[in-house]
Amino acid sequence: LVLWGGVNYYTGQVFDMKTITEAGHAVGAYVGFDLAHAAGNVKLNLHDWNVDFAAWCSYKYMNSGPGNASGCFVHEKHHYSNLPRFAGWWGHNKERRFKMEPDFDPVHGANGWQVSNLPILSLAPYLASVELFDEVGMERLIQKRNQLTAYLEFVLHDIDQQLEGADFEVITPKNPEERACQLSVYLHGQGRSLFDYLMNNGVITDWREPNVIRLAPAPFYCSYEDMYAFGQILKRGILALNQ
Ligand SMILES: *Cc1c(COP(=O)(O)O)cnc(C)c1O
């Protein structure tokens, strides 16, 4: 089994899932992806890439709220294969579900892997989010994502170059093909105290040991002005901590 993150959670690197799938299949492996940081963030053609399976949570770029339902993909070619599966009654052929027959008769597609009932109240905001994805479309979202990330990169670069006491580097790939929303910043200087300064001043970032801040300007609700304001707060933080 090859099991890989479509987007690396730490560096924000986007992997070439098509090539990884081909390479895995060439040696007889199944290939699956953890798409926690990819769903709603990058364009995914799992079926065409021939990916065997994938899973993702819905509370990051999918905006469903913490603890909400996860998603999964199982390539349709596996409908007739003998992969081990959790066979739940919600995955059983709807027409015959209540006949209580001895054999499992799975619904076609990923629904055949559904183990149980769905949490309706928590799916309501998730549905609202998915409808917005339909309305806006991944193409436009990705266009803004790339511009916003590039602008954030410019803001960071500018501060690193111009401001005395700034000492950090972006460890996310520079190539737009190999990154999406996230920029991970490796702090050589102030470390955790700079992260605390940002959080205390209204910038919600994320800390990963030993000294990385993850910034993710989600294009649905982050603006160019947010990136500018972040730069101003970052500057003030570096100056304050260097005194
Ligand atoms: C967030 C995340 C998940 C999802 O984990 P949950 O248990 O659904 O919260 C999985 N893998 C990675 C790398 C993640 O960052």
mmCIF file of C-alpha atoms and ligand atoms in Angstrom:
data_model
loop_
_atom_site.group_PDB
_atom_site.id
_atom_site.type_symbol
_atom_site.label_atom_id
_atom_site.label_comp_id
_atom_site.label_asym_id
_atom_site.label_seq_id
_atom_site.Cartn_x
_atom_site.Cartn_y
_atom_site.Cartn_z
ATOM 1 C CA LEU A 1 0.000 0.000 0.000
ATOM 2 C CA VAL A 2 1.144 3.525 -0.850
ATOM 3 C CA LEU A 3 -0.584 6.001 1.462
ATOM 4 C CA TRP A 4 0.375 9.622 0.981
ATOM 5 C CA GLY A 5 -0.800 13.130 1.810
ATOM 6 C CA GLY A 6 -2.019 14.958 -1.320
ATOM 7 C CA VAL A 7 -0.826 18.198 0.304
ATOM 8 C CA ASN A 8 1.799 17.866 3.019
ATOM 9 C CA TYR A 9 0.327 19.224 6.224
ATOM 10 C CA TYR A 10 3.655 20.655 7.436
ATOM 11 C CA THR A 11 5.211 22.262 4.365
ATOM 12 C CA GLY A 12 2.123 22.843 2.245
ATOM 13 C CA GLN A 13 3.756 21.025 -0.675
ATOM 14 C CA VAL A 14 1.247 19.721 -3.247
ATOM 15 C CA PHE A 15 2.243 16.333 -4.632
ATOM 16 C CA ASP A 16 1.783 15.030 -8.143
ATOM 17 C CA MET A 17 -0.885 12.484 -7.265
ATOM 18 C CA LYS A 18 -1.222 11.180 -10.810
ATOM 19 C CA THR A 19 2.469 10.277 -11.036
ATOM 20 C CA ILE A 20 2.539 8.780 -7.524
ATOM 21 C CA THR A 21 -0.493 6.640 -8.393
ATOM 22 C CA GLU A 22 1.136 5.405 -11.604
ATOM 23 C CA ALA A 23 4.372 4.598 -9.781
ATOM 24 C CA GLY A 24 2.503 2.696 -7.051
ATOM 25 C CA HIS A 25 0.475 0.704 -9.547
ATOM 26 C CA ALA A 26 3.637 -0.129 -11.520
ATOM 27 C CA VAL A 27 4.887 -2.140 -8.534
ATOM 28 C CA GLY A 28 1.523 -3.716 -7.778
ATOM 29 C CA ALA A 29 0.563 -1.488 -4.850
ATOM 30 C CA TYR A 30 -2.785 0.089 -4.048
ATOM 31 C CA VAL A 31 -2.524 3.883 -3.816
ATOM 32 C CA GLY A 32 -4.544 6.016 -1.425
ATOM 33 C CA PHE A 33 -4.364 9.669 -0.395
ATOM 34 C CA ASP A 34 -5.025 11.606 2.775
ATOM 35 C CA LEU A 35 -6.691 14.716 1.346
ATOM 36 C CA ALA A 36 -7.290 16.588 4.616
ATOM 37 C CA HIS A 37 -5.348 19.593 3.288
ATOM 38 C CA ALA A 38 -6.289 19.097 -0.354
ATOM 39 C CA ALA A 39 -10.100 18.896 -0.324
ATOM 40 C CA GLY A 40 -11.494 22.283 -1.317
ATOM 41 C CA ASN A 41 -7.963 23.586 -1.838
ATOM 42 C CA VAL A 42 -6.616 21.893 -4.975
ATOM 43 C CA LYS A 43 -8.250 20.437 -8.042
ATOM 44 C CA LEU A 44 -8.659 16.694 -7.672
ATOM 45 C CA ASN A 45 -9.318 14.276 -10.530
ATOM 46 C CA LEU A 46 -9.155 11.113 -8.442
ATOM 47 C CA HIS A 47 -11.112 8.956 -10.879
ATOM 48 C CA ASP A 48 -9.086 9.974 -13.939
ATOM 49 C CA TRP A 49 -5.817 9.605 -12.009
ATOM 50 C CA ASN A 50 -6.926 6.066 -11.194
ATOM 51 C CA VAL A 51 -6.452 6.594 -7.446
ATOM 52 C CA ASP A 52 -7.720 3.575 -5.496
ATOM 53 C CA PHE A 53 -9.114 5.445 -2.524
ATOM 54 C CA ALA A 54 -8.898 8.696 -0.587
ATOM 55 C CA ALA A 55 -10.266 10.204 2.598
ATOM 56 C CA TRP A 56 -10.557 13.718 3.939
ATOM 57 C CA CYS A 57 -12.015 15.682 6.798
ATOM 58 C CA SER A 58 -14.441 18.476 5.952
ATOM 59 C CA TYR A 59 -13.534 21.112 8.509
ATOM 60 C CA LYS A 60 -10.471 22.665 6.831
ATOM 61 C CA TYR A 61 -10.977 24.179 3.370
ATOM 62 C CA MET A 62 -14.435 22.591 3.117
ATOM 63 C CA ASN A 63 -15.688 24.898 5.921
ATOM 64 C CA SER A 64 -18.046 22.386 7.559
ATOM 65 C CA GLY A 65 -16.998 23.066 11.150
ATOM 66 C CA PRO A 66 -14.923 20.865 13.507
ATOM 67 C CA GLY A 67 -16.115 17.330 14.134
ATOM 68 C CA ASN A 68 -18.212 17.170 10.984
ATOM 69 C CA ALA A 69 -18.555 14.222 8.606
ATOM 70 C CA SER A 70 -15.526 13.010 6.680
ATOM 71 C CA GLY A 71 -15.487 12.233 3.000
ATOM 72 C CA CYS A 72 -14.137 9.285 1.112
ATOM 73 C CA PHE A 73 -13.467 8.231 -2.443
ATOM 74 C CA VAL A 74 -13.274 4.647 -3.650
ATOM 75 C CA HIS A 75 -12.533 4.085 -7.328
ATOM 76 C CA GLU A 76 -15.510 2.514 -9.045
ATOM 77 C CA LYS A 77 -13.331 -0.316 -10.327
ATOM 78 C CA HIS A 78 -13.318 -1.652 -6.755
ATOM 79 C CA HIS A 79 -17.044 -2.229 -6.691
ATOM 80 C CA TYR A 80 -16.482 -5.806 -7.814
ATOM 81 C CA SER A 81 -13.121 -6.395 -6.116
ATOM 82 C CA ASN A 82 -12.712 -8.222 -2.863
ATOM 83 C CA LEU A 83 -11.176 -5.419 -0.837
ATOM 84 C CA PRO A 84 -11.937 -5.798 2.849
ATOM 85 C CA ARG A 85 -14.595 -3.279 3.814
ATOM 86 C CA PHE A 86 -16.767 -2.194 6.698
ATOM 87 C CA ALA A 87 -20.145 -3.333 5.458
ATOM 88 C CA GLY A 88 -22.835 -1.246 7.102
ATOM 89 C CA TRP A 89 -26.529 -1.278 6.451
ATOM 90 C CA TRP A 90 -26.407 2.212 4.899
ATOM 91 C CA GLY A 91 -24.083 0.799 2.237
ATOM 92 C CA HIS A 92 -26.566 -1.904 1.320
ATOM 93 C CA ASN A 93 -28.718 -1.815 -1.831
ATOM 94 C CA LYS A 94 -31.590 0.537 -0.960
ATOM 95 C CA GLU A 95 -34.248 -1.547 -2.702
ATOM 96 C CA ARG A 96 -33.473 -4.613 -0.610
ATOM 97 C CA ARG A 97 -32.186 -3.065 2.606
ATOM 98 C CA PHE A 98 -35.122 -4.201 4.759
ATOM 99 C CA LYS A 99 -35.384 -7.668 3.352
ATOM 100 C CA MET A 100 -32.652 -8.595 5.833
ATOM 101 C CA GLU A 101 -31.026 -11.079 3.481
ATOM 102 C CA PRO A 102 -27.852 -12.849 4.590
ATOM 103 C CA ASP A 103 -25.484 -11.405 1.946
ATOM 104 C CA PHE A 104 -24.188 -7.840 1.664
ATOM 105 C CA ASP A 105 -25.261 -6.179 -1.596
ATOM 106 C CA PRO A 106 -23.312 -2.914 -1.770
ATOM 107 C CA VAL A 107 -24.614 0.277 -3.398
ATOM 108 C CA HIS A 108 -22.449 1.372 -6.345
ATOM 109 C CA GLY A 109 -19.647 3.832 -5.630
ATOM 110 C CA ALA A 110 -18.377 5.240 -2.347
ATOM 111 C CA ASN A 111 -21.908 5.011 -0.884
ATOM 112 C CA GLY A 112 -21.336 1.265 -0.688
ATOM 113 C CA TRP A 113 -18.793 1.985 2.027
ATOM 114 C CA GLN A 114 -21.131 4.092 4.129
ATOM 115 C CA VAL A 115 -21.412 2.411 7.496
ATOM 116 C CA SER A 116 -24.196 4.307 9.165
ATOM 117 C CA ASN A 117 -26.656 7.207 9.281
ATOM 118 C CA LEU A 118 -25.615 10.824 8.692
ATOM 119 C CA PRO A 119 -25.696 13.674 11.246
ATOM 120 C CA ILE A 120 -28.329 15.896 9.620
ATOM 121 C CA LEU A 121 -27.862 19.036 11.734
ATOM 122 C CA SER A 122 -24.120 19.198 11.149
ATOM 123 C CA LEU A 123 -24.583 18.485 7.439
ATOM 124 C CA ALA A 124 -26.731 21.598 7.000
ATOM 125 C CA PRO A 125 -23.780 24.061 7.180
ATOM 126 C CA TYR A 126 -21.685 21.608 5.182
ATOM 127 C CA LEU A 127 -24.320 21.663 2.439
ATOM 128 C CA ALA A 128 -24.262 25.467 2.453
ATOM 129 C CA SER A 129 -20.499 25.352 1.951
ATOM 130 C CA VAL A 130 -20.643 22.789 -0.849
ATOM 131 C CA GLU A 131 -23.278 24.896 -2.624
ATOM 132 C CA LEU A 132 -20.888 27.857 -2.509
ATOM 133 C CA PHE A 133 -18.168 25.700 -4.062
ATOM 134 C CA ASP A 134 -20.623 24.888 -6.855
ATOM 135 C CA GLU A 135 -21.534 28.532 -7.293
ATOM 136 C CA VAL A 136 -17.979 29.886 -7.335
ATOM 137 C CA GLY A 137 -16.253 26.908 -8.961
ATOM 138 C CA MET A 138 -12.772 25.569 -8.278
ATOM 139 C CA GLU A 139 -11.268 27.434 -11.255
ATOM 140 C CA ARG A 140 -12.077 30.868 -9.848
ATOM 141 C CA LEU A 141 -11.248 29.825 -6.318
ATOM 142 C CA ILE A 142 -7.847 28.575 -7.434
ATOM 143 C CA GLN A 143 -7.203 31.772 -9.375
ATOM 144 C CA LYS A 144 -7.797 33.886 -6.272
ATOM 145 C CA ARG A 145 -5.923 31.363 -4.129
ATOM 146 C CA ASN A 146 -2.817 31.722 -6.295
ATOM 147 C CA GLN A 147 -2.932 35.515 -6.299
ATOM 148 C CA LEU A 148 -3.580 35.712 -2.567
ATOM 149 C CA THR A 149 -0.784 33.268 -1.743
ATOM 150 C CA ALA A 150 1.590 35.116 -4.077
ATOM 151 C CA TYR A 151 0.705 38.411 -2.396
ATOM 152 C CA LEU A 152 1.267 36.914 1.054
ATOM 153 C CA GLU A 153 4.628 35.610 -0.163
ATOM 154 C CA PHE A 154 5.491 39.115 -1.376
ATOM 155 C CA VAL A 155 4.511 40.623 1.996
ATOM 156 C CA LEU A 156 6.709 38.103 3.828
ATOM 157 C CA HIS A 157 9.619 38.548 1.441
ATOM 158 C CA ASP A 158 9.410 42.307 1.711
ATOM 159 C CA ILE A 159 9.559 42.211 5.525
ATOM 160 C CA ASP A 160 12.385 39.679 5.525
ATOM 161 C CA GLN A 161 14.404 41.914 3.174
ATOM 162 C CA GLN A 162 13.607 45.321 4.620
ATOM 163 C CA LEU A 163 13.120 44.923 8.333
ATOM 164 C CA GLU A 164 16.088 44.660 10.616
ATOM 165 C CA GLY A 165 15.632 41.760 13.020
ATOM 166 C CA ALA A 166 13.416 39.757 10.654
ATOM 167 C CA ASP A 167 14.823 36.260 10.325
ATOM 168 C CA PHE A 168 12.600 33.645 8.754
ATOM 169 C CA GLU A 169 12.172 31.684 5.551
ATOM 170 C CA VAL A 170 9.242 30.235 3.649
ATOM 171 C CA ILE A 171 9.729 26.455 3.380
ATOM 172 C CA THR A 172 6.768 25.898 1.044
ATOM 173 C CA PRO A 173 7.785 25.349 -2.615
ATOM 174 C CA LYS A 174 7.939 28.566 -4.682
ATOM 175 C CA ASN A 175 6.570 26.874 -7.786
ATOM 176 C CA PRO A 176 2.801 27.622 -7.934
ATOM 177 C CA GLU A 177 2.235 24.103 -9.287
ATOM 178 C CA GLU A 178 3.624 22.656 -6.072
ATOM 179 C CA ARG A 179 1.701 24.684 -3.557
ATOM 180 C CA ALA A 180 -1.842 25.832 -2.867
ATOM 181 C CA CYS A 181 -3.129 27.999 -0.032
ATOM 182 C CA GLN A 182 -0.598 27.381 2.651
ATOM 183 C CA LEU A 183 2.744 29.049 3.293
ATOM 184 C CA SER A 184 4.824 27.548 6.093
ATOM 185 C CA VAL A 185 7.283 29.955 7.652
ATOM 186 C CA TYR A 186 10.336 28.639 9.452
ATOM 187 C CA LEU A 187 11.314 31.096 12.182
ATOM 188 C CA HIS A 188 15.033 31.420 12.797
ATOM 189 C CA GLY A 189 14.536 34.357 15.122
ATOM 190 C CA GLN A 190 11.812 34.969 17.687
ATOM 191 C CA GLY A 191 10.090 31.599 17.426
ATOM 192 C CA ARG A 192 7.173 30.876 19.656
ATOM 193 C CA SER A 193 7.009 34.386 21.112
ATOM 194 C CA LEU A 194 6.312 35.782 17.626
ATOM 195 C CA PHE A 195 3.534 33.249 17.129
ATOM 196 C CA ASP A 196 2.045 34.292 20.481
ATOM 197 C CA TYR A 197 2.270 37.952 19.450
ATOM 198 C CA LEU A 198 0.349 37.232 16.237
ATOM 199 C CA MET A 199 -2.370 35.267 18.041
ATOM 200 C CA ASN A 200 -2.715 37.957 20.699
ATOM 201 C CA ASN A 201 -3.135 40.531 17.949
ATOM 202 C CA GLY A 202 -5.915 38.780 16.107
ATOM 203 C CA VAL A 203 -3.997 36.762 13.508
ATOM 204 C CA ILE A 204 -5.076 33.134 13.647
ATOM 205 C CA THR A 205 -2.101 31.122 12.468
ATOM 206 C CA ASP A 206 -0.900 27.736 13.540
ATOM 207 C CA TRP A 207 2.229 26.557 15.346
ATOM 208 C CA ARG A 208 4.089 23.366 14.481
ATOM 209 C CA GLU A 209 7.163 22.179 16.383
ATOM 210 C CA PRO A 210 9.952 23.079 16.482
ATOM 211 C CA ASN A 211 9.443 26.552 14.982
ATOM 212 C CA VAL A 212 7.084 26.676 12.039
ATOM 213 C CA ILE A 213 4.072 28.940 11.581
ATOM 214 C CA ARG A 214 1.502 27.828 9.050
ATOM 215 C CA LEU A 215 -0.403 30.572 7.227
ATOM 216 C CA ALA A 216 -3.396 29.610 5.129
ATOM 217 C CA PRO A 217 -5.207 32.465 3.361
ATOM 218 C CA ALA A 218 -8.343 30.557 2.324
ATOM 219 C CA PRO A 219 -9.623 32.377 -0.770
ATOM 220 C CA PHE A 220 -13.311 32.101 0.163
ATOM 221 C CA TYR A 221 -13.039 34.484 3.074
ATOM 222 C CA CYS A 222 -9.542 35.981 3.235
ATOM 223 C CA SER A 223 -8.860 39.252 1.432
ATOM 224 C CA TYR A 224 -5.786 40.979 0.036
ATOM 225 C CA GLU A 225 -6.285 43.585 2.733
ATOM 226 C CA ASP A 226 -6.041 40.804 5.346
ATOM 227 C CA MET A 227 -2.592 39.938 3.949
ATOM 228 C CA TYR A 228 -1.499 43.567 4.142
ATOM 229 C CA ALA A 229 -2.827 43.910 7.705
ATOM 230 C CA PHE A 230 -1.039 40.697 8.657
ATOM 231 C CA GLY A 231 2.236 42.164 7.352
ATOM 232 C CA GLN A 232 1.766 45.271 9.498
ATOM 233 C CA ILE A 233 1.134 43.195 12.629
ATOM 234 C CA LEU A 234 4.087 40.916 11.851
ATOM 235 C CA LYS A 235 6.368 43.944 11.520
ATOM 236 C CA ARG A 236 5.178 45.383 14.828
ATOM 237 C CA GLY A 237 5.698 41.992 16.474
ATOM 238 C CA ILE A 238 9.263 41.628 15.218
ATOM 239 C CA LEU A 239 10.110 45.175 16.320
ATOM 240 C CA ALA A 240 8.517 44.701 19.742
ATOM 241 C CA LEU A 241 10.316 41.409 20.389
ATOM 242 C CA ASN A 242 13.694 42.776 19.274
ATOM 243 C CA GLN A 243 13.663 45.629 21.777
HETATM 244 C C1 LIG B 1 -6.617 17.416 9.815
HETATM 245 C C2 LIG B 1 -5.939 16.212 9.291
HETATM 246 C C3 LIG B 1 -6.601 14.991 9.229
HETATM 247 C C4 LIG B 1 -8.029 14.826 9.711
HETATM 248 O O1 LIG B 1 -8.032 14.403 11.006
HETATM 249 P P1 LIG B 1 -9.390 14.323 11.846
HETATM 250 O O2 LIG B 1 -9.187 13.132 12.700
HETATM 251 O O3 LIG B 1 -10.498 14.188 10.892
HETATM 252 O O4 LIG B 1 -9.462 15.591 12.635
HETATM 253 C C5 LIG B 1 -5.942 13.918 8.692
HETATM 254 N N1 LIG B 1 -4.661 14.021 8.249
HETATM 255 C C6 LIG B 1 -3.990 15.176 8.307
HETATM 256 C C7 LIG B 1 -2.582 15.239 7.787
HETATM 257 C C8 LIG B 1 -4.589 16.304 8.839
HETATM 258 O O5 LIG B 1 -3.915 17.467 8.887
#
